XYZ file of C-alpha atoms in Angstrom:
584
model
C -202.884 47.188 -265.212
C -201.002 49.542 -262.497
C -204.383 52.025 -262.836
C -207.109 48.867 -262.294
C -204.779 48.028 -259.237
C -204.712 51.229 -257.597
C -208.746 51.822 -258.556
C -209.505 48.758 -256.890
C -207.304 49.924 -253.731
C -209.730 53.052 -253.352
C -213.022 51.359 -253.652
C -212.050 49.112 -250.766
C -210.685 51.464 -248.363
C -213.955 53.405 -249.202
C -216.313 50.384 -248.863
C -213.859 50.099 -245.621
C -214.694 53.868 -244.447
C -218.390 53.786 -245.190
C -219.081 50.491 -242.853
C -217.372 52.530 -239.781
C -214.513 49.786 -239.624
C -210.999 50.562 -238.755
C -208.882 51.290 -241.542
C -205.918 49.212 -242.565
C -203.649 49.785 -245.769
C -203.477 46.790 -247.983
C -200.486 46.265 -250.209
C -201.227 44.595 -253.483
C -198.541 43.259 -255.651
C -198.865 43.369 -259.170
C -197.703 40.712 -261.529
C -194.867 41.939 -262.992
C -194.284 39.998 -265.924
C -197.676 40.911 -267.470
C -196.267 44.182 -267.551
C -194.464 45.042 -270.508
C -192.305 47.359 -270.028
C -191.065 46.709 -265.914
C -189.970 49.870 -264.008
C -187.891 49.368 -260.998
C -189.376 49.348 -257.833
C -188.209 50.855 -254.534
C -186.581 48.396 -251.939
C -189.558 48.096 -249.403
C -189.091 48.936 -245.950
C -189.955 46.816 -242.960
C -193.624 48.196 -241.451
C -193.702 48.707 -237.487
C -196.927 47.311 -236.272
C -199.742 49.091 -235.661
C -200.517 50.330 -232.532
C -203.358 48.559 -230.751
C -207.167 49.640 -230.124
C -206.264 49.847 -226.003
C -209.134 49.143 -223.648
C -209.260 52.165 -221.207
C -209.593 50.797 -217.371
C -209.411 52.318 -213.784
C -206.310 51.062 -211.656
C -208.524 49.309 -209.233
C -209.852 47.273 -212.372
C -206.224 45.136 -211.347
C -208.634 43.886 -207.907
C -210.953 41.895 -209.413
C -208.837 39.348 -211.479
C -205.457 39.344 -208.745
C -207.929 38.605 -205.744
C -208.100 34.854 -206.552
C -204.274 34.358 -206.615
C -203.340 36.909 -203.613
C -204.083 39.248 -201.091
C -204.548 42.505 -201.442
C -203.112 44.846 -198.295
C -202.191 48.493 -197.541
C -198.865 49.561 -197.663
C -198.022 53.072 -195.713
C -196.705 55.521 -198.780
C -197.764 53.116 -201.541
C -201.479 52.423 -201.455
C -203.135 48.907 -202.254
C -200.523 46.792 -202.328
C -201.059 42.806 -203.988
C -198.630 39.782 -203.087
C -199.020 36.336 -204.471
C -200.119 33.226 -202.725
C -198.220 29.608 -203.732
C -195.135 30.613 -204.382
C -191.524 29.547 -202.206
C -189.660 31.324 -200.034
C -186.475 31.809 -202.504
C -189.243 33.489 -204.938
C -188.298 36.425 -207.294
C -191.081 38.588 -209.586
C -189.530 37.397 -213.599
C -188.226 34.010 -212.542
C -190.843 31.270 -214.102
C -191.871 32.166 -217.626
C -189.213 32.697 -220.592
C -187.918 35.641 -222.523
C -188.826 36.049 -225.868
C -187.888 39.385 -228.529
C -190.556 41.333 -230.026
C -189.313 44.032 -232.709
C -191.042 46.708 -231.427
C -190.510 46.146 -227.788
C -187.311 44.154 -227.102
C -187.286 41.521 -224.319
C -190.948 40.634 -223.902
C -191.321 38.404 -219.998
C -193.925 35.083 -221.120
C -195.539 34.630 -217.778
C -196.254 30.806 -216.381
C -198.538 32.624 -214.131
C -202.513 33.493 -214.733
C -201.820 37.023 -213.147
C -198.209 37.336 -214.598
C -200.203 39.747 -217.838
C -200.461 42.602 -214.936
C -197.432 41.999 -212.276
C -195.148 41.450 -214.377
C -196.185 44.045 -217.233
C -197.239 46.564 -215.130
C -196.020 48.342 -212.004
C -192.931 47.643 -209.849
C -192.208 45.126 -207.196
C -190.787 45.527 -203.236
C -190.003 43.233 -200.841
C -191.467 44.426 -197.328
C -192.107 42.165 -194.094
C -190.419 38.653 -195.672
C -192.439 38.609 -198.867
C -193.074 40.000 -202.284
C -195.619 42.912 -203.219
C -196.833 43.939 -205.912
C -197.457 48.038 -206.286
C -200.169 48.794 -209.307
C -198.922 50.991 -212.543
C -200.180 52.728 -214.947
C -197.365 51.975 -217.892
C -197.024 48.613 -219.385
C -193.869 47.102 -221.108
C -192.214 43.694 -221.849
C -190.955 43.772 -218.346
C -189.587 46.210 -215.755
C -186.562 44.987 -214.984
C -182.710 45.757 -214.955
C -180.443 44.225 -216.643
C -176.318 42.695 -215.206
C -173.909 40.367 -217.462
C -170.143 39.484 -216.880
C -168.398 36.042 -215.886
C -170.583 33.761 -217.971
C -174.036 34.534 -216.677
C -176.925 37.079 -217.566
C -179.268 38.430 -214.758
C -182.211 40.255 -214.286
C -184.116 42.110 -211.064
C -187.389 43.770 -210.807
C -187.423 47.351 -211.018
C -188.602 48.838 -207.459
C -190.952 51.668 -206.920
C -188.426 53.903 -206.091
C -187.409 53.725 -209.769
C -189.709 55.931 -212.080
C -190.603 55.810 -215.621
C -190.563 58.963 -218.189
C -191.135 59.269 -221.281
C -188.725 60.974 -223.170
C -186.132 59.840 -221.100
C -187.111 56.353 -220.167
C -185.403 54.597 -217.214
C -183.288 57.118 -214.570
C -179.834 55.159 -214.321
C -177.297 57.840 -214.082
C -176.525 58.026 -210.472
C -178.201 55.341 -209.025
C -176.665 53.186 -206.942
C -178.225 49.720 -207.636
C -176.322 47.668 -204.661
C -178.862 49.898 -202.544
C -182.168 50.132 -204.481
C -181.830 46.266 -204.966
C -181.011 44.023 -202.755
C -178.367 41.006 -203.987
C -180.857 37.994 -203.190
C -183.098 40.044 -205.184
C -181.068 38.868 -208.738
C -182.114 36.355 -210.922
C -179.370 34.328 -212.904
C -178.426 31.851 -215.038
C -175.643 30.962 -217.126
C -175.092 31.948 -220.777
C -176.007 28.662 -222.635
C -179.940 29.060 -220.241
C -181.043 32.343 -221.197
C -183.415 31.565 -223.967
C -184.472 28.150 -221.910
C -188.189 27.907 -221.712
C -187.756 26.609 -218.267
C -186.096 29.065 -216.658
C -187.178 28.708 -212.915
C -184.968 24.873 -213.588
C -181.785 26.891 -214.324
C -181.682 29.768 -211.868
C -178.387 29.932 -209.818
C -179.393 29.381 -206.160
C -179.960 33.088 -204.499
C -176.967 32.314 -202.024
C -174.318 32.091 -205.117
C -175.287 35.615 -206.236
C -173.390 37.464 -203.959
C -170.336 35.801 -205.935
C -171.493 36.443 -209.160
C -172.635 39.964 -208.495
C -169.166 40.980 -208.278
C -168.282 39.706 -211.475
C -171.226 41.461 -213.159
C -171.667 44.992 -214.184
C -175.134 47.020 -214.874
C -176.155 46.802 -218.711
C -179.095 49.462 -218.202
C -182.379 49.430 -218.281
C -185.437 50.597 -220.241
C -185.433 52.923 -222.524
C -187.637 55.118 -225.168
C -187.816 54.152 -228.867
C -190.751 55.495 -230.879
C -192.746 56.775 -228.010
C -192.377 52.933 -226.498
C -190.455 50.960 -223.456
C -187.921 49.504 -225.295
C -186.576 46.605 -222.975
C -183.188 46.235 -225.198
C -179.781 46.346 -222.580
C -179.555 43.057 -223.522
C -179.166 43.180 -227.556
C -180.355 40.689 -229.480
C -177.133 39.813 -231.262
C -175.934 39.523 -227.185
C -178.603 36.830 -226.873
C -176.855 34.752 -229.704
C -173.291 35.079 -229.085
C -174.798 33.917 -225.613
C -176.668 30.928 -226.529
C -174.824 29.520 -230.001
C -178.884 30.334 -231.312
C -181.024 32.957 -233.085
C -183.359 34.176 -229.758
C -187.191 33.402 -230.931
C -189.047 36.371 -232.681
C -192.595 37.256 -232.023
C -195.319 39.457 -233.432
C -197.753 40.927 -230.928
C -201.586 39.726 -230.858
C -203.497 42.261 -228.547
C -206.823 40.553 -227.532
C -209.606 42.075 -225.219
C -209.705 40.338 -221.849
C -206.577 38.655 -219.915
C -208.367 35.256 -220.086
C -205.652 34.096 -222.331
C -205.140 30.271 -221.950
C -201.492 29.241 -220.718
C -200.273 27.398 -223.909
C -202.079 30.077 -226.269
C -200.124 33.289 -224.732
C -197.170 32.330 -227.291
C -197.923 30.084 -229.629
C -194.598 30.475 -231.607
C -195.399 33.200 -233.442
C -197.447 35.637 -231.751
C -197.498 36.566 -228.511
C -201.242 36.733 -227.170
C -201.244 39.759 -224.638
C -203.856 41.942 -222.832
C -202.809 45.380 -222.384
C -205.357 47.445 -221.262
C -204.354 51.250 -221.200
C -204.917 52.094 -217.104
C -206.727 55.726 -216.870
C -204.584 58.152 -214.539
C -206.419 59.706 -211.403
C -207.625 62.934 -212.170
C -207.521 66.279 -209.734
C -209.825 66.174 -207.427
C -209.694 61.851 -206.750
C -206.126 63.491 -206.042
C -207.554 65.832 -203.674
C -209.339 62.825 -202.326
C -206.514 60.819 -202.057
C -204.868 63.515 -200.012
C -207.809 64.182 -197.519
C -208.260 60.212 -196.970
C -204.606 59.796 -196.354
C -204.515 63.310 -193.837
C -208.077 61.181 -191.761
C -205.474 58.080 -192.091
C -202.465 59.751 -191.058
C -204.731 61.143 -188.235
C -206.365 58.240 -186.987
C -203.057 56.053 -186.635
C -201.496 59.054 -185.209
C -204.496 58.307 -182.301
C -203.971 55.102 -182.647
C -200.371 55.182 -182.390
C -200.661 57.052 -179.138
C -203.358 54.695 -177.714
C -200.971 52.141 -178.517
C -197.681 53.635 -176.957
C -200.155 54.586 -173.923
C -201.458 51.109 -173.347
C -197.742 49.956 -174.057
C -196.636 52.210 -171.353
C -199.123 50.713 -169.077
C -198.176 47.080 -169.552
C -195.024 47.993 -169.071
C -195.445 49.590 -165.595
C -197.614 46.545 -165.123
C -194.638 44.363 -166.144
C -192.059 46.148 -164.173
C -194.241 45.669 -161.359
C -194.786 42.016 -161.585
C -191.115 41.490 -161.909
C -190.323 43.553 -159.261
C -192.507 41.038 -157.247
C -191.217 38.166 -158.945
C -187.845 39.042 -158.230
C -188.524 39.799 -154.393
C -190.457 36.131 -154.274
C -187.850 34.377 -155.878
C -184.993 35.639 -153.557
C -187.199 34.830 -150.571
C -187.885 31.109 -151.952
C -183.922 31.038 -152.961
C -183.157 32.436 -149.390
C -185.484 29.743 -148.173
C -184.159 27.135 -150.065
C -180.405 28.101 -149.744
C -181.202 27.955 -145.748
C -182.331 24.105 -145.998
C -179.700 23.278 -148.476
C -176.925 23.846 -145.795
C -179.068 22.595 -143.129
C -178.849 19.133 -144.932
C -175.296 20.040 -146.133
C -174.227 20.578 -142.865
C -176.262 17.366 -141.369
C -174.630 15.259 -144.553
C -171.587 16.473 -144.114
C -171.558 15.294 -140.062
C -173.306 11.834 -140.997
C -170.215 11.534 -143.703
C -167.658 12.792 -140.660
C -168.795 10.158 -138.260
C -168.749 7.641 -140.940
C -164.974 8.541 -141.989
C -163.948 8.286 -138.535
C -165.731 4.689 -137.882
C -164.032 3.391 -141.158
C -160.621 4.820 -139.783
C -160.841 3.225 -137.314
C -161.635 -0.338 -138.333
C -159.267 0.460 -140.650
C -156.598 1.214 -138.044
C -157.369 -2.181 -136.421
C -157.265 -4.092 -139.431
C -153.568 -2.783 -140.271
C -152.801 -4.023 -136.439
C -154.227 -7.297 -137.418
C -152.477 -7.888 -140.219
C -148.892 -6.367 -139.430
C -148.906 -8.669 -136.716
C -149.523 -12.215 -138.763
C -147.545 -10.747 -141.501
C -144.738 -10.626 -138.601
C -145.653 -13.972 -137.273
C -145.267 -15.394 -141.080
C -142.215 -14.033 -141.900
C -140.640 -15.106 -138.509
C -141.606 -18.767 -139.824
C -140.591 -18.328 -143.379
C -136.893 -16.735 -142.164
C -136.644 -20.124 -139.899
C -137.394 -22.054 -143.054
C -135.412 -20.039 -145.605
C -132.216 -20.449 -143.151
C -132.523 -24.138 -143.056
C -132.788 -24.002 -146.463
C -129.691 -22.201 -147.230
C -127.527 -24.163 -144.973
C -128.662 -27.375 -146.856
C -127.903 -25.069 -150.275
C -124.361 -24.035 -148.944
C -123.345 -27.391 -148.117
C -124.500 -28.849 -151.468
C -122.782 -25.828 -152.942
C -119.486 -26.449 -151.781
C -119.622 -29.954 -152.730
C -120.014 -29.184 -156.323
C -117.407 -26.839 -156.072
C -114.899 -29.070 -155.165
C -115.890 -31.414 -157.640
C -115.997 -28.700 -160.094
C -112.077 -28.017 -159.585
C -111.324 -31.537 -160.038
C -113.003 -31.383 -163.159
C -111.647 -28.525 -165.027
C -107.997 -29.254 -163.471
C -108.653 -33.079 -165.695
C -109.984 -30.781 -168.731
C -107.199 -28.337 -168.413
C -104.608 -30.788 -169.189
C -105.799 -32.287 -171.770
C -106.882 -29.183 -173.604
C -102.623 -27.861 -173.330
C -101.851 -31.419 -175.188
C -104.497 -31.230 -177.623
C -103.842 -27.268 -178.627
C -100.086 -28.092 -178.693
C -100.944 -30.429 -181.808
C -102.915 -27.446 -183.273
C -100.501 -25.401 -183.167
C -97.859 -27.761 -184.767
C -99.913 -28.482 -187.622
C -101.068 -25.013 -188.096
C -97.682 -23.417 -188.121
C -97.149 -25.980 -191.327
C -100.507 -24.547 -193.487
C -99.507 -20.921 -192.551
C -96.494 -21.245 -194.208
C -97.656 -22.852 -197.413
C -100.702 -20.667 -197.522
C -97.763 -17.693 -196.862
C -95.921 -18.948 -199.877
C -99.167 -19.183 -202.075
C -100.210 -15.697 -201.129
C -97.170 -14.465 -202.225
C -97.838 -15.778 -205.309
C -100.943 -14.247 -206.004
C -99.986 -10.948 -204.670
C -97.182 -11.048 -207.346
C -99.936 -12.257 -210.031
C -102.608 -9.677 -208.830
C -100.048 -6.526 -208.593
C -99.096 -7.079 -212.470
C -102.540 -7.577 -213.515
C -103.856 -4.008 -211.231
C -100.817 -2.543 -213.004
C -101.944 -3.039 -217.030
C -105.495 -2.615 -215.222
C -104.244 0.961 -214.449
C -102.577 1.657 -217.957
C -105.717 0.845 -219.481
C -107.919 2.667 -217.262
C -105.774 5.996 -217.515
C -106.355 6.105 -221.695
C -109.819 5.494 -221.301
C -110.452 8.184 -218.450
C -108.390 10.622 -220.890
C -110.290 10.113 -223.680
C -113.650 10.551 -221.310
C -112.357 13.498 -220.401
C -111.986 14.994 -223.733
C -115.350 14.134 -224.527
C -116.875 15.607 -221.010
C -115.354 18.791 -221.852
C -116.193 19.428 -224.694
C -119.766 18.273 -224.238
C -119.600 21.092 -220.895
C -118.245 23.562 -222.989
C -121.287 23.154 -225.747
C -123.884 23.107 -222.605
C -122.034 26.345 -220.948
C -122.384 28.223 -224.732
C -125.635 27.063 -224.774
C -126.769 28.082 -221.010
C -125.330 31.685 -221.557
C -127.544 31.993 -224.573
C -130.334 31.018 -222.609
C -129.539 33.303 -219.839
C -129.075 36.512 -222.231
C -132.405 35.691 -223.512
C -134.260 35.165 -220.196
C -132.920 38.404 -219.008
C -133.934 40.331 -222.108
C -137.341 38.103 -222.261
C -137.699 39.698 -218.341
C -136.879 42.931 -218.757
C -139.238 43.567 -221.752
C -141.923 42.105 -218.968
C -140.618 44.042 -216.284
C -141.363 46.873 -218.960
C -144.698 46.151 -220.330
C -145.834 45.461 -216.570
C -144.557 48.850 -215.352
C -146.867 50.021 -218.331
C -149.912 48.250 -217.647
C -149.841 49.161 -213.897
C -149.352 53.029 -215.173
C -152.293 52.596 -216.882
C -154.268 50.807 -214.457
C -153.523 53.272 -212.024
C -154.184 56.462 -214.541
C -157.860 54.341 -214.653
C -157.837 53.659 -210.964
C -156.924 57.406 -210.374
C -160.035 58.758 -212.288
C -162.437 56.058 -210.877
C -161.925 57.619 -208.032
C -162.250 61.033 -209.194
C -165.259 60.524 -210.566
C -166.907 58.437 -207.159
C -165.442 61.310 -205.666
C -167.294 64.119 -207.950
C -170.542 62.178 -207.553
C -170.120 61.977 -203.655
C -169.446 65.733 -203.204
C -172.814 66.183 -205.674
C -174.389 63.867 -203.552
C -173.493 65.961 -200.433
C -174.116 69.316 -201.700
C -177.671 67.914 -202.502
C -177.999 66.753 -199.300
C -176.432 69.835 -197.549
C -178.974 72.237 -200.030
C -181.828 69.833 -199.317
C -181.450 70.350 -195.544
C -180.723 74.155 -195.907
C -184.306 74.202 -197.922
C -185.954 72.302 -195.238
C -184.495 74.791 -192.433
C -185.375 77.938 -193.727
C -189.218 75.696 -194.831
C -189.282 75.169 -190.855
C -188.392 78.195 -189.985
C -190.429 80.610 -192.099
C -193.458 77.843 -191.115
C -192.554 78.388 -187.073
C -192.184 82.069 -187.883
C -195.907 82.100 -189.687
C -197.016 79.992 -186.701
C -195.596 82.471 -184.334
C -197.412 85.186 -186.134
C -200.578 83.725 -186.339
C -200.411 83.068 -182.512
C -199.753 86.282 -181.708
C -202.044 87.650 -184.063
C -204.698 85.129 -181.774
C -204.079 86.230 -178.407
C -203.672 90.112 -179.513
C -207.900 89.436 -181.204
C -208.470 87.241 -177.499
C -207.090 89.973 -175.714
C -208.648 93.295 -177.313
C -211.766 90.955 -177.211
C -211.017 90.932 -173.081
C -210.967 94.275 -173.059
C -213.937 95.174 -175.194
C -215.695 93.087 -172.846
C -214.263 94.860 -169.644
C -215.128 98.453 -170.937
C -218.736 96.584 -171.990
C -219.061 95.599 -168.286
C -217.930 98.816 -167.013
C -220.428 101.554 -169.132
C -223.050 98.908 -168.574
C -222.517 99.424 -164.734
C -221.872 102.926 -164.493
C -224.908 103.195 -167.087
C -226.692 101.717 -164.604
C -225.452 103.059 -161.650
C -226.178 106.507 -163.196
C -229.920 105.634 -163.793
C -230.482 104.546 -159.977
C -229.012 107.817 -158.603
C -231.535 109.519 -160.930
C -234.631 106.958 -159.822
C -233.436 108.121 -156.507
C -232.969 111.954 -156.601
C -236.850 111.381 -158.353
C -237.980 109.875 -155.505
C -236.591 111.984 -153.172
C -237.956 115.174 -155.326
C -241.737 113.375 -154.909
């Protein structure tokens, strides 16, 4: 049975071979219990998928399909440059699509976007003049991004240019400072329980919180190589569970041959559907190309530039001279106007003058007026109110004397009637005296058994109190010994966690330190290397322009001795035409 299995294996992958298809091995599985006498077979091992037939393309086949959603400019350093139209201002590259895991890959980025198979597979991202831009790549991957995680949330960024690739050592992240190569409303976030959400761009903590969250975040990494591949894995899968409570969705990978891939087929929950064209790499001499189109650039905006700074210049004379007019008009028209101003100040001000003085006046006759009725009226009403009083004193003293007759009638007969008071209270004084007695007597034996009474039951209180103080003082003190020994095994294990914190602290430092001094010896060897660069070049310069006017000046005197044989040359020759004509 095994040898009609494995003959039947060959013919095909020969039949295969001879039609000029691409070979695949099939695995056939043979029916084991027709077999009589099983061996056992080897645990099979889990088969990496094959790589893909890649389309080869130029990296200006990206133009084409991008122009529709974008624009395509030119960025000084980076080339053709794409950003996207219809998207917000709070927009971040990996921030509407979903994340899903592919074995070979890790994190693969499932784009809501019809250009999302090349921005966000392909090249890096930067943010330059307010918006997004796209720079072309030649790598692709499940997404170029770096990874952050801490305080209940999981973020992402888009790598920037700055940022290269390799490929044996993957992503450069020892060293880099990320707070500078990425800016902090550059993050995209969301909270544990949202990471595998298909609707991500819902979900995303609003860019202002990040700068809170950032600082309870650290850097998980970024891509690295596994099997000759970008494997986009910081973020384990086993991370993505604990995260979400869920198994993250698996994919296989379905390479097809144009990016024409219909929104709701790119993952259809179990491939993912994905163009990935391999992008050909400029060869020498479009290099050279490059270089000599980006030396005319350089030159031309160099001319430009100057043009530019001229004409600048110029409108800026122009300016300073129009001001300078300006200025000398305006203080003439405020001169001007400042002069009428106190003209009509000054002719208010007089108009206001004689009207205070008119109303003074008046005013000073009107008081005249009236102090002199007011005196007139009160000379009348001090005739009437002295009348008046007379008539009140007379009536006054009238009452009074009837008054006295009165109260001299009243007087008497109040001494008779309190004399009969007094008589009969004198008699219930003394019998209430004699019944208060009596109850004083009645009331002092009572208080005095009271008193007995009270003194055995405030004993007995007392024996209880102290003995219930003495039980809650034994019982304090043995709360007090262990509070102080609870405290000073604190005191102790706090003295030893700030040691260690500090021993941590300590080398933190030491190593920000190490890698600042690196950092500056770089620095300081980078600008040696550019000195002596300048100075050998100036030197070489120097050379060659001496070397120029030495050539210019020999050339001067070559010229000069020329001149000077061709004169005397022909000087020489007329003195001879002479002496022959003389001699005829």
């Amino acid at each position: 049975m095994r040898t009609t299995v494995a003959l039947i294996a060959l013919v095909l992958i020969a039949l295969v071979a001879a039609s000029g298809c691409r070979t695949k091995t099939v695995y056939i599985e043979s029916d084991r219990r027709s077999d009589p006498q099983p061996q056992p077979q080897p645990q099979p091992q889990p088969q990496p998928q094959p790589e893909p037939d890649y389309i080869e393309i130029e990296i200006t086949h990206f133009h084409e399909p991008l122009a529709p959603y974008g624009t395509w400019v030119h960025i000084e350093g980076y080339g053709q440059c794409w950003y996207p139209h219809n998207v917000s201002d709070d927009w971040r590259p990996y921030s509407h699509g979903y994340w899903v895991w592919l074995n070979d890959y890790g994190w693969y980025w499932v784009s809501d976007y019809e250009w999302g198979w090349a921005c966000e597979h392909y090249g890096r991202w930067m943010y330059h003049k307010n918006r997004w831009h796209w720079v072309p790549g030649y790598e692709w991957s499940g997404g170029w991004v770096v990874w952050r995680e801490g305080g209940g949330y999981v973020g992402w960024a888009a790598l920037p240019p700055t940022i290269g690739w390799s490929t044996s050592a993957g992503i450069r992240t020892v060293g880099v400072r990320w707070e500078v190569e990425i800016h902090e409303y550059c993050w995209v976030f969301v909270e544990h329980r949202h990471f595998m959400s298909k609707s991500l761009h819902v979900v995303i903590i609003n860019r202002r919180q990040t700068v809170v969250i950032l600082r309870q975040c650290s850097v998980r990494g970024s891509l690295t190589v596994n099997k000759g591949r970008p494997w986009n894995g910081a973020i384990g899968y086993d991370d993505a569970e604990r995260y979400t409570g869920k198994k993250p969705p698996r994919r296989q990978i379905q390479d097809e041959r144009d990016h024409k891939v219909p929104g709701h087929k790119r993952d259809d929950g179990e491939k993912v559907h994905v163009y990935r064209p391999k992008v050909k790499k400029a060869d020498a001499p479009d290099r050279e190309k490059e270089e000599r189109e980006k030396k005319e650039r350089e030159e031309r905006e160099k001319k430009e530039k100057e043009a530019r700074e001229k004409k600048e210049t110029e409108d800026k004379e122009k300016a300073d001279r129009e001001k300078r007019e300006k200025e000398a008009r305006e203080k003439k028209e405020k001169e001007e106007r400042e002069k009428k101003e106190k003209e009509a100040r000054e002719k208010k001000e007089k108009e206001e003058k004689e009207k205070l003085e008119k109303e003074a006046r008046e005013k000073k006759e009107k008081e005249e007026r009236e102090k002199k009725e007011k005196e007139e009226r009160e000379k009348k009403e001090k005739e009437a109110r002295e009348k008046k009083e007379k008539e009140e004193k007379e009536k006054l003293e009238k009452e009074a004397r009837e008054k006295k007759e009165k109260e001299e009638r009243e007087k008497k007969e109040k001494e008779e009637r309190e004399k009969k008071e007094k008589e009969a209270r004198d008699l219930k004084e003394k019998e209430e005296r004699e019944k208060k007695e009596k109850e004083d007597r009645e009331k002092k034996e009572k208080e005095e058994r009271e008193k007995k009474e009270k003194e055995e039951r405030e004993k007995k209180e007392k024996e209880a109190r102290d003995l219930k103080e003495k039980e809650e003082r034994e019982k304090k003190e043995k709360e007090d010994r262990e509070k102080k020994e609870k405290e000073e095994r604190e005191k102790k294990e706090k003295e030893e966690r700030e040691k260690k914190e500090k021993e941590e602290r300590e080398k933190k430092e030491k190593e920000a330190r190490d890698l600042k001094e690196k950092e500056d010896r770089e620095k300081k060897e980078k600008e040696e290397r550019e000195k002596k660069e300048k100075e050998e070049r100036e030197k070489k310069e120097k050379e060659e322009r001496e070397k120029k006017e030495k050539e210019e000046r020999e050339k001067k005197e070559k010229e000069e001795r020329e001149k000077k044989e061709k004169e005397d040359r022909e000087k020489k020759e007329k003195e001879e035409k002479d002496k022959k004509g003389k001699g005829k």
